[in-house]
PDB file of C-alpha atoms and ligand atoms in Angstrom:
ATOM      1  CA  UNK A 351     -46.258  -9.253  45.765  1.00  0.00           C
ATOM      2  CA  UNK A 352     -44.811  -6.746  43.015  1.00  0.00           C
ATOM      3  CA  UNK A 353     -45.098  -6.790  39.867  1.00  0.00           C
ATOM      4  CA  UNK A 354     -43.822  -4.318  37.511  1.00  0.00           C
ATOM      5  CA  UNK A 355     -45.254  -4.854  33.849  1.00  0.00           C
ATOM      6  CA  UNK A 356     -43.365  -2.964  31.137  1.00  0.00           C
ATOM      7  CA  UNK A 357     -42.088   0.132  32.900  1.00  0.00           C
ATOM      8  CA  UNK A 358     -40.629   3.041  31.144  1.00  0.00           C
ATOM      9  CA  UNK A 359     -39.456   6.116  33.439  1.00  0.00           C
ATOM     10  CA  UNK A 360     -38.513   9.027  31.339  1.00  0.00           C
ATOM     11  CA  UNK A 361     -37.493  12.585  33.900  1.00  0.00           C
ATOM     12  CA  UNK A 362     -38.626  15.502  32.764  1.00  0.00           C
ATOM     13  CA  UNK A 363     -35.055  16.385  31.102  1.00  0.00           C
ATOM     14  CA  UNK A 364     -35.460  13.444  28.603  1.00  0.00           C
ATOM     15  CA  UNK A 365     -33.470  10.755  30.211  1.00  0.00           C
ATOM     16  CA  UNK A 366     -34.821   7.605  30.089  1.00  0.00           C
ATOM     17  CA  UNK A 367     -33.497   5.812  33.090  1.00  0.00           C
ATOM     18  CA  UNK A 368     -36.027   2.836  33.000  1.00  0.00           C
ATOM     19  CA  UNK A 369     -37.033   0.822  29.457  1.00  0.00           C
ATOM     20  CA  UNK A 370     -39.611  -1.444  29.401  1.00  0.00           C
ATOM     21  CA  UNK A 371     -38.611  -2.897  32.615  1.00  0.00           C
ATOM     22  CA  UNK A 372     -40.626  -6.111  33.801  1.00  0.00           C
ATOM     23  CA  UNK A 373     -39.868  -7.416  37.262  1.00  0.00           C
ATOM     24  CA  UNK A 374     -41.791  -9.946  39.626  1.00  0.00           C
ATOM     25  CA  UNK A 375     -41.327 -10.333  43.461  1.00  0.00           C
ATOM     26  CA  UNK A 376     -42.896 -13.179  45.505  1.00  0.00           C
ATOM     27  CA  UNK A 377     -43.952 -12.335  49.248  1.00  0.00           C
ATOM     28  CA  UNK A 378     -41.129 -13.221  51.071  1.00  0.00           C
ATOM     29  CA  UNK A 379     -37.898 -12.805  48.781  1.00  0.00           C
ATOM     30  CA  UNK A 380     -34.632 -11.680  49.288  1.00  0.00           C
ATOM     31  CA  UNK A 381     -33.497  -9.652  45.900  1.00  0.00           C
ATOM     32  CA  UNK A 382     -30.497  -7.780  45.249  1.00  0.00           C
ATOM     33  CA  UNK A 383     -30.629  -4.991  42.740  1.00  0.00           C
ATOM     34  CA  UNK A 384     -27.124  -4.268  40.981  1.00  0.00           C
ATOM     35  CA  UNK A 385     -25.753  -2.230  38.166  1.00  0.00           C
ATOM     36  CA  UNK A 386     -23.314   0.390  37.125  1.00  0.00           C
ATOM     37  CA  UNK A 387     -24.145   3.504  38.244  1.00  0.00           C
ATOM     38  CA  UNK A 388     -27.039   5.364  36.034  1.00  0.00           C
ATOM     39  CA  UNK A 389     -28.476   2.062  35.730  1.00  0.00           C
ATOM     40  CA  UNK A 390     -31.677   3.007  36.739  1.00  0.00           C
ATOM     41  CA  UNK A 391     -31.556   0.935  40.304  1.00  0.00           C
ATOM     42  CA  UNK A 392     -32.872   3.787  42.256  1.00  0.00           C
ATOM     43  CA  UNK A 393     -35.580   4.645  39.781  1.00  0.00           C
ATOM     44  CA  UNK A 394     -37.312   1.432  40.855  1.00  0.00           C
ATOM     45  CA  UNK A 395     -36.963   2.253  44.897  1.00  0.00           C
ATOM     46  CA  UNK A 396     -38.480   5.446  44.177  1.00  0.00           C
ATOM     47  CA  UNK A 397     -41.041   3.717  42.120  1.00  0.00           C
ATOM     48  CA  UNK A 398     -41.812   1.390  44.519  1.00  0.00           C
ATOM     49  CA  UNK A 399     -42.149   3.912  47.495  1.00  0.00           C
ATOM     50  CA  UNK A 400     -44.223   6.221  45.204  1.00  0.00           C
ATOM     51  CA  UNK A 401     -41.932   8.789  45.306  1.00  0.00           C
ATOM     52  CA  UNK A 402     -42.286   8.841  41.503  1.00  0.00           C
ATOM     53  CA  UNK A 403     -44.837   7.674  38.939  1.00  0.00           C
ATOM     54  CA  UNK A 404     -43.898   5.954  35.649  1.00  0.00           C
ATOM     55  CA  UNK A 405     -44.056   7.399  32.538  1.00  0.00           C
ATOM     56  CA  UNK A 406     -45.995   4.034  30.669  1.00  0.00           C
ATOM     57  CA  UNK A 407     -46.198   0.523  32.368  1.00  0.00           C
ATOM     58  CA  UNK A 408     -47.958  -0.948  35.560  1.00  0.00           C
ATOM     59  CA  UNK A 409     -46.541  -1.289  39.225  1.00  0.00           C
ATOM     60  CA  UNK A 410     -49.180  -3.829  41.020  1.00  0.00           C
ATOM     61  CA  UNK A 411     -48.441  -4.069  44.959  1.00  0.00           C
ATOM     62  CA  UNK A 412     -50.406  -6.529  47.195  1.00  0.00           C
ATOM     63  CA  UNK A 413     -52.533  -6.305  44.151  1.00  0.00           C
ATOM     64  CA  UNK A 414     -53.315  -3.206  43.370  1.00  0.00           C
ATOM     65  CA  UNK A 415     -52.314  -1.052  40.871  1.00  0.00           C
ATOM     66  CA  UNK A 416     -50.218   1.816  43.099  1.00  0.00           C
ATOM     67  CA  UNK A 417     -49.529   4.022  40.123  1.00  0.00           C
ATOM     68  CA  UNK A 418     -53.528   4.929  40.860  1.00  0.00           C
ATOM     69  CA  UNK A 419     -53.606   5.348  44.180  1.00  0.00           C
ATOM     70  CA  UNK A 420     -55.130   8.386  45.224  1.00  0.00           C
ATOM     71  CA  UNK A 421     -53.010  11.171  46.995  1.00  0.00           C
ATOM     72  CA  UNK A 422     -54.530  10.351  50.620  1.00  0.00           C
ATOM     73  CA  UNK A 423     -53.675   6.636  50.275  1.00  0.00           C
ATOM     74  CA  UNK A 424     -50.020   6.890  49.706  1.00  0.00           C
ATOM     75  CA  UNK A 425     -49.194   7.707  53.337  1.00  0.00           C
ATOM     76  CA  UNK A 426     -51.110   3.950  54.209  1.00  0.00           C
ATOM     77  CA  UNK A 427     -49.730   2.548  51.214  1.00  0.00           C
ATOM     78  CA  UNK A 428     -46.045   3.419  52.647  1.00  0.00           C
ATOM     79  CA  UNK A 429     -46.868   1.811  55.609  1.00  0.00           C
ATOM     80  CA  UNK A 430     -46.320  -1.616  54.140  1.00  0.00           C
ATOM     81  CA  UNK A 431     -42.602  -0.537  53.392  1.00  0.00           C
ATOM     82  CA  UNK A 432     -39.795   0.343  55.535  1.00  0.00           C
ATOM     83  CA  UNK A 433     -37.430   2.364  53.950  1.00  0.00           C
ATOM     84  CA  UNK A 434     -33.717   2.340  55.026  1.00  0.00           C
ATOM     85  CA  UNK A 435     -30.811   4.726  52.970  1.00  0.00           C
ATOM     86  CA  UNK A 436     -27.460   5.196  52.613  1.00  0.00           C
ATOM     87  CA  UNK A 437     -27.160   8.381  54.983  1.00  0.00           C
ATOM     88  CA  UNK A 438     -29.547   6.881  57.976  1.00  0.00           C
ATOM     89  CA  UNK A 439     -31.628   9.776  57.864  1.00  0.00           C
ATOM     90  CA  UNK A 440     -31.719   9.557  61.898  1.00  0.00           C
ATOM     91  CA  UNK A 441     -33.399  12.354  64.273  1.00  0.00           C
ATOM     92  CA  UNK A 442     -30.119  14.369  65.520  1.00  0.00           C
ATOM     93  CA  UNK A 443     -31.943  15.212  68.298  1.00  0.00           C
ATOM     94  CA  UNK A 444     -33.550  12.232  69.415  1.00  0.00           C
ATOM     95  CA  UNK A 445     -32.333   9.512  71.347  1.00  0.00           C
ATOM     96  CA  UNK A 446     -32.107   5.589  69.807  1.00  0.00           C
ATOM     97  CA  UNK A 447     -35.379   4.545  71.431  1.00  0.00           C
ATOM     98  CA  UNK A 448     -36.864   8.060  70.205  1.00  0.00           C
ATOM     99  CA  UNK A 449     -36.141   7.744  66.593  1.00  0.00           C
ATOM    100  CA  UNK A 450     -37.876   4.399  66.916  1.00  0.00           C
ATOM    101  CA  UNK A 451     -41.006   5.323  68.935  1.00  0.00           C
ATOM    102  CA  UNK A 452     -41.545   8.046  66.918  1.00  0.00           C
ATOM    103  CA  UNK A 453     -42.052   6.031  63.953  1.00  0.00           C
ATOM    104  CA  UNK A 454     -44.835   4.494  65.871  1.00  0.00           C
ATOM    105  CA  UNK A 455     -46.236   7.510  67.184  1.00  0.00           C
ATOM    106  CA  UNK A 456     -46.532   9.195  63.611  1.00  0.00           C
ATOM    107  CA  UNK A 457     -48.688   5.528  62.373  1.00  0.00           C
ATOM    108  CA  UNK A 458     -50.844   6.598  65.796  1.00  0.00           C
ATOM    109  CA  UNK A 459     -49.747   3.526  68.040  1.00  0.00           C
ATOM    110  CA  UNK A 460     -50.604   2.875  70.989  1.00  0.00           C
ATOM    111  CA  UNK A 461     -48.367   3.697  74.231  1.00  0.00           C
ATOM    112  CA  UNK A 462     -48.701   0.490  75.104  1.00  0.00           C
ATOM    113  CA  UNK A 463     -47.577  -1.382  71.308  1.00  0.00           C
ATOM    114  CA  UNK A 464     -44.825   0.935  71.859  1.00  0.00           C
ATOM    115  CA  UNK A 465     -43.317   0.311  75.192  1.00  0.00           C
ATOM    116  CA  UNK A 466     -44.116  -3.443  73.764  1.00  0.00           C
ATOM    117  CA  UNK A 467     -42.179  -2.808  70.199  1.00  0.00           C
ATOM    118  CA  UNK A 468     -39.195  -0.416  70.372  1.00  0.00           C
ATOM    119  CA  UNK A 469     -37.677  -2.403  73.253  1.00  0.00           C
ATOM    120  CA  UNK A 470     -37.885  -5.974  71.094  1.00  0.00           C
ATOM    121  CA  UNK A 471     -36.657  -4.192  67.740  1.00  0.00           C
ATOM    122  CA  UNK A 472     -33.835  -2.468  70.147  1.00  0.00           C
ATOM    123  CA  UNK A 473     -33.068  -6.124  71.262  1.00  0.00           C
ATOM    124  CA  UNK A 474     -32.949  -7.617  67.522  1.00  0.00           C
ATOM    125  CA  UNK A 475     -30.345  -5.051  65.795  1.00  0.00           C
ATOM    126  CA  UNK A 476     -28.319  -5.164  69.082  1.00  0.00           C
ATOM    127  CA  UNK A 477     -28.358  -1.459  70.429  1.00  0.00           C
ATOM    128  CA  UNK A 478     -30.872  -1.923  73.262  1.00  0.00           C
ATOM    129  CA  UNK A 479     -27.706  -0.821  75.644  1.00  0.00           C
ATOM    130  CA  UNK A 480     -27.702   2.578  73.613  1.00  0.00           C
ATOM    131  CA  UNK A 481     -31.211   3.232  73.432  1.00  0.00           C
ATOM    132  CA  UNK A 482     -30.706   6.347  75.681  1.00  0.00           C
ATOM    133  CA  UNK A 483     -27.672   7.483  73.051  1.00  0.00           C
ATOM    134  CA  UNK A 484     -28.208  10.167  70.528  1.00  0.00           C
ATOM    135  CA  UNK A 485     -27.308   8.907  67.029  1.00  0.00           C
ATOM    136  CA  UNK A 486     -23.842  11.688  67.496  1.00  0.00           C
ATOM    137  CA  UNK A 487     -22.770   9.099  69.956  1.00  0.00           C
ATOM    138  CA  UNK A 488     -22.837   5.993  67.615  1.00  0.00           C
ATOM    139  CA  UNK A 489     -20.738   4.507  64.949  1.00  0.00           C
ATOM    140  CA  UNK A 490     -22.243   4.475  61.604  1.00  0.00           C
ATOM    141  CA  UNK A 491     -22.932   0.562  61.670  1.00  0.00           C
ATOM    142  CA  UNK A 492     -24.887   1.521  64.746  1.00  0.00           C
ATOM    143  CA  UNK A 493     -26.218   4.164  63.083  1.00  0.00           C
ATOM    144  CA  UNK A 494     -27.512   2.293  60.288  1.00  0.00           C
ATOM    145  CA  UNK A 495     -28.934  -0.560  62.554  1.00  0.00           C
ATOM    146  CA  UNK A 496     -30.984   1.835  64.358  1.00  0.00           C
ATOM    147  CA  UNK A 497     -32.323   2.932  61.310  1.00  0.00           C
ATOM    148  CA  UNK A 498     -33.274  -0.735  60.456  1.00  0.00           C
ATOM    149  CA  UNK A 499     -34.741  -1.027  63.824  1.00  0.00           C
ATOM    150  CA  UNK A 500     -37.078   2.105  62.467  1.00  0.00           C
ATOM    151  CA  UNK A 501     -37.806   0.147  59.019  1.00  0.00           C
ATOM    152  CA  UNK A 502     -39.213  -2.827  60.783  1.00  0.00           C
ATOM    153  CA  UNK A 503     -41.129  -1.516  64.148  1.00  0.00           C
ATOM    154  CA  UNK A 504     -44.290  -1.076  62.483  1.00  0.00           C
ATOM    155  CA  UNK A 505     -44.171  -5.011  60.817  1.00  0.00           C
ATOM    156  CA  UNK A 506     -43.938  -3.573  57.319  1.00  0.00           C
ATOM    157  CA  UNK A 507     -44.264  -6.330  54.534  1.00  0.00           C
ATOM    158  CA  UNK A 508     -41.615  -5.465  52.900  1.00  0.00           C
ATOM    159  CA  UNK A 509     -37.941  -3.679  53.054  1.00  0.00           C
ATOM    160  CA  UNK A 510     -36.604  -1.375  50.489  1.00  0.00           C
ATOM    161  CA  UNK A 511     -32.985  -0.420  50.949  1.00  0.00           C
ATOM    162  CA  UNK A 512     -30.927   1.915  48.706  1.00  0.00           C
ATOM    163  CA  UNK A 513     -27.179   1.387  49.096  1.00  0.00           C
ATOM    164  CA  UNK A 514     -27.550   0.451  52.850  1.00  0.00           C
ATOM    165  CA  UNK A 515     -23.551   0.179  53.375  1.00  0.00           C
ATOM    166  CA  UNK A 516     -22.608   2.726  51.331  1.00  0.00           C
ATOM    167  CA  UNK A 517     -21.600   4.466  53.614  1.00  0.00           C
ATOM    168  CA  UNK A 518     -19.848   1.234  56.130  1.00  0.00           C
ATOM    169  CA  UNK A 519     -16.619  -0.827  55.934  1.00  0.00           C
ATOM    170  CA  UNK A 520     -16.680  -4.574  55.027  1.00  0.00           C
ATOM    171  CA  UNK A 521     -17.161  -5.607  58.164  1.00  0.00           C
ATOM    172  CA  UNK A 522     -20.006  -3.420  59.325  1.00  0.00           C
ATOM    173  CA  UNK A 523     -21.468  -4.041  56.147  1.00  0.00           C
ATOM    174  CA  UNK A 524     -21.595  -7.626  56.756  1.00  0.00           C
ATOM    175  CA  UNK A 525     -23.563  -7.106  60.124  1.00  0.00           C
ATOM    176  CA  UNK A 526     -26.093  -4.927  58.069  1.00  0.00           C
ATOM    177  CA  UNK A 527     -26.616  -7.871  55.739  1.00  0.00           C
ATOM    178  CA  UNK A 528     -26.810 -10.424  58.278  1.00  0.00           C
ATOM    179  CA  UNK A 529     -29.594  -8.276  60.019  1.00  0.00           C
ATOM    180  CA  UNK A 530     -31.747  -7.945  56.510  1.00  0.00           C
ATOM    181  CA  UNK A 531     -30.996 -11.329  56.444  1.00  0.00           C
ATOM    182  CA  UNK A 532     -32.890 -12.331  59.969  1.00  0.00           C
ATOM    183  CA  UNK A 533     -35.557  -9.793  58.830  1.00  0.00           C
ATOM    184  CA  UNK A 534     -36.727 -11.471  55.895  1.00  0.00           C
ATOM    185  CA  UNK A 535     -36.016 -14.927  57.451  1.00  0.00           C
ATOM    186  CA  UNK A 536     -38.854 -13.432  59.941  1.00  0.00           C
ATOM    187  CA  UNK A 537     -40.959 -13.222  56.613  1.00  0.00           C
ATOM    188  CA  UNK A 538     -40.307  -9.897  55.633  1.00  0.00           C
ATOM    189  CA  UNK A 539     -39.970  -9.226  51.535  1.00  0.00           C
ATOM    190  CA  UNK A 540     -36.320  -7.917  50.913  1.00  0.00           C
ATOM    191  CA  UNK A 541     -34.832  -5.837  48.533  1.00  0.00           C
ATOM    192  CA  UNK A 542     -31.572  -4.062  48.334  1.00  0.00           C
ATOM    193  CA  UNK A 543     -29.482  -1.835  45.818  1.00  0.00           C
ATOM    194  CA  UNK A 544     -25.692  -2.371  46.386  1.00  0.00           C
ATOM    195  CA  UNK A 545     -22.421  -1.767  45.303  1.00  0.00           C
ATOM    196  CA  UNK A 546     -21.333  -4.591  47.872  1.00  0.00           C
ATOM    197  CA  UNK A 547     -20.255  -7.520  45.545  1.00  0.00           C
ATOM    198  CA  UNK A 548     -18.228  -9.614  48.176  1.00  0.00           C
ATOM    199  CA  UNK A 549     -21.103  -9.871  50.127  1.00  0.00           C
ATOM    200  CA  UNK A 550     -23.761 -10.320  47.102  1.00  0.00           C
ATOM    201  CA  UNK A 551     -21.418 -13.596  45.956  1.00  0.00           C
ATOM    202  CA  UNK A 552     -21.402 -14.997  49.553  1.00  0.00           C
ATOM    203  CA  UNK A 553     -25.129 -14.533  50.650  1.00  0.00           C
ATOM    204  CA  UNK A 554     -26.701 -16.421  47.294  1.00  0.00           C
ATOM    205  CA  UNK A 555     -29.760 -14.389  46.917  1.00  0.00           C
ATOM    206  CA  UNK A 556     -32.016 -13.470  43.816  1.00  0.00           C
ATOM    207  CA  UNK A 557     -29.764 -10.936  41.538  1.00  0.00           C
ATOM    208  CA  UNK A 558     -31.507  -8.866  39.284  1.00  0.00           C
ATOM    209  CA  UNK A 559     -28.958  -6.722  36.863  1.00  0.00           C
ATOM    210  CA  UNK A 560     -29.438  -3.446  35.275  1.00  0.00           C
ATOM    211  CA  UNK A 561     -27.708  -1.398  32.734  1.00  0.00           C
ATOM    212  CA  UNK A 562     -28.872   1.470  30.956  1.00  0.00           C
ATOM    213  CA  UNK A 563     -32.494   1.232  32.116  1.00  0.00           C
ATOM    214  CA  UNK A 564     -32.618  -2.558  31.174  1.00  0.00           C
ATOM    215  CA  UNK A 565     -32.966  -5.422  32.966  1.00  0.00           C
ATOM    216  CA  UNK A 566     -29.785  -7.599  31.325  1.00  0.00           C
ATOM    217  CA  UNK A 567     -29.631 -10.490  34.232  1.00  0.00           C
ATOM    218  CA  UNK A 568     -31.805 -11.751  36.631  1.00  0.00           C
ATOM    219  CA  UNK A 569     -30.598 -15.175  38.603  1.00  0.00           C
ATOM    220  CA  UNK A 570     -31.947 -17.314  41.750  1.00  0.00           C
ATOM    221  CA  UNK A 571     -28.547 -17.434  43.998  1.00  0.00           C
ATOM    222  CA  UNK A 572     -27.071 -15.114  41.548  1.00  0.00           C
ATOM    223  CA  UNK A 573     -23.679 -13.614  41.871  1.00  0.00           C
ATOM    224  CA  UNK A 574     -22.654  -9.423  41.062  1.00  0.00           C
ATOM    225  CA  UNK A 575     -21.619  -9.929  37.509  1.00  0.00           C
ATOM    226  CA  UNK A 576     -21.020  -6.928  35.935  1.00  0.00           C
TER     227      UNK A 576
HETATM  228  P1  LIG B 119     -28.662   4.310  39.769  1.00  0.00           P
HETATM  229  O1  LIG B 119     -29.442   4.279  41.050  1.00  0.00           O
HETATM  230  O2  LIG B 119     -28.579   2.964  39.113  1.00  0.00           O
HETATM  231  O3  LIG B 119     -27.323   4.945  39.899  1.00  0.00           O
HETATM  232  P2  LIG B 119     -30.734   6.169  38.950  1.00  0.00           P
HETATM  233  O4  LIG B 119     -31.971   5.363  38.995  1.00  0.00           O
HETATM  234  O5  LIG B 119     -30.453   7.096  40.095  1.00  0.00           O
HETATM  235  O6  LIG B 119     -29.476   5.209  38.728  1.00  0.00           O
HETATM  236  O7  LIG B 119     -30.696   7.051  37.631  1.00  0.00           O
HETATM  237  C1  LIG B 119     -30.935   6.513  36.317  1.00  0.00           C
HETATM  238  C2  LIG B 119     -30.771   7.630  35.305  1.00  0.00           C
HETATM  239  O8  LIG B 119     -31.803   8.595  35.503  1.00  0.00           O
HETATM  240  C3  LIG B 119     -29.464   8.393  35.416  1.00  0.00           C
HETATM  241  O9  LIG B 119     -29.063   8.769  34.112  1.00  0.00           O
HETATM  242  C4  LIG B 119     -29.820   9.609  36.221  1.00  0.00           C
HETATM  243  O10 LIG B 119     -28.986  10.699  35.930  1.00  0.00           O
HETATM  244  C5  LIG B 119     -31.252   9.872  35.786  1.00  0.00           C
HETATM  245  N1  LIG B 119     -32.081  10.502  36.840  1.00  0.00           N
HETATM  246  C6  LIG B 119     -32.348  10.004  38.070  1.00  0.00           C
HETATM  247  N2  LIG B 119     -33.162  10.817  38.755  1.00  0.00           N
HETATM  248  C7  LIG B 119     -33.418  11.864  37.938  1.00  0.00           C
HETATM  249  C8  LIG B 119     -34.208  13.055  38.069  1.00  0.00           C
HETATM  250  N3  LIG B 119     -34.916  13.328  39.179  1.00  0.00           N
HETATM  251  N4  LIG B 119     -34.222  13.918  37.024  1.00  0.00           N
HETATM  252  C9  LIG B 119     -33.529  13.637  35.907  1.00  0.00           C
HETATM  253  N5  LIG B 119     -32.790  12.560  35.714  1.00  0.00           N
HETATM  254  C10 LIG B 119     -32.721  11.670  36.706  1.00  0.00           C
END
């Protein structure tokens, strides 16, 4: 589903924070990105959400070559990606079941798919009793689940999440994993950055380690070696 073919990012102040990187992701996966930080993990989120372009190298999504696309497909392109941060990013002002509809309403759903979707997504993070709660009123696990509620309304193919428990305690964070888990269990491509080793030992995914801007480790059921 991705593949990244010799991928140098250099910023505009010189730093190199991505050398020849070369990375494949099947449909489906689970992958955790790890590495000190600097390493260059959120370089290849921003990549892969087009936020940024590469300075040489290929990024081919579903296919096609994204580094191409033209400035009025990027908003369609992003629609096969839910994004989920550290800081939520949640509407202050909008109820639970808002900040969720109105990632529907933006992709022009219908009222209909709507009342259909928010309610199930509501029902699969757990928060459907809070929907009428404004994200003030939560704790930041709940917080952060609503936001995952967000990434997946609109069936994206894939999940990109930058340090999704940065922000939680072990416990919380655990729930947030268990939930990415589900997703991608649904068939939904996976893949997180994260500081959370305890958690990236127990769950036995794909581990793909940076440093410096290189790929040095990348392991099926792979454990946070650093
Ligand atoms: P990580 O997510 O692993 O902590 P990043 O991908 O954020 O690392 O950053 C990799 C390197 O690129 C770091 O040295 C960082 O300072 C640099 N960097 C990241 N974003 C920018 C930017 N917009 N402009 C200049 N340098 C940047």
């Amino acid at each position: 589903m991705i593949k990244m073919i010799n991928i140098t990012k250099v910023f505009p102040n010189g730093v190199m924070a991505l050398k020849d990187v070369s990375i494949r992701i099947r449909k489906g996966e689970f992958v955790f990105i790890v590495g000190p930080s600097g390493a260059g993990k959120s370089t290849i989120i921003k990549l892969i959400s087009r936020e940024i372009l590469p300075t040489k190298g290929y990024l081919i999504v579903g296919g096609k070559d994204i580094n191409l696309l033209k400035r009025k497909e990027i908003p369609y392109y992003r629609r096969k990606i839910g994004v989920v941060f550290q800081d939520f990013r949640l509407l202050p002002n909008k109820t639970v079941y808002e900040n969720v509809s109105f990632a529907m309403e933006v992709v022009g759903a219908s009222s209909k798919q709507i009342n259909k979707q928010v309610p199930e997504v509501l029902d699969m993070v757990g928060l459907r009793h809070k929907a009428a709660s404004v994200p003030s009123e939560l704790s930041g696990g709940e917080q952060q689940r609503v936001s995952l509620a967000r990434a997946i309304v609109n069936n994206p193919e894939m999940v990109i999440a930058d340090e999704p428990t940065g922000n939680l305690d072990p416990e919380t964070s655990m729930d947030i994993f268990s939930l990415l888990n589900e997703i991608n269990r649904r068939g939904t491509t996976i893949i997180v950055v994260t500081h959370a080793d305890s958690i990236v030992n127990q769950m036995k995914k794909r581990v793909i380690s940076l440093d410096k801007g290189r790929v040095v480790g990348d392991q099926e059921k792979g454990v946070y070696n650093l």
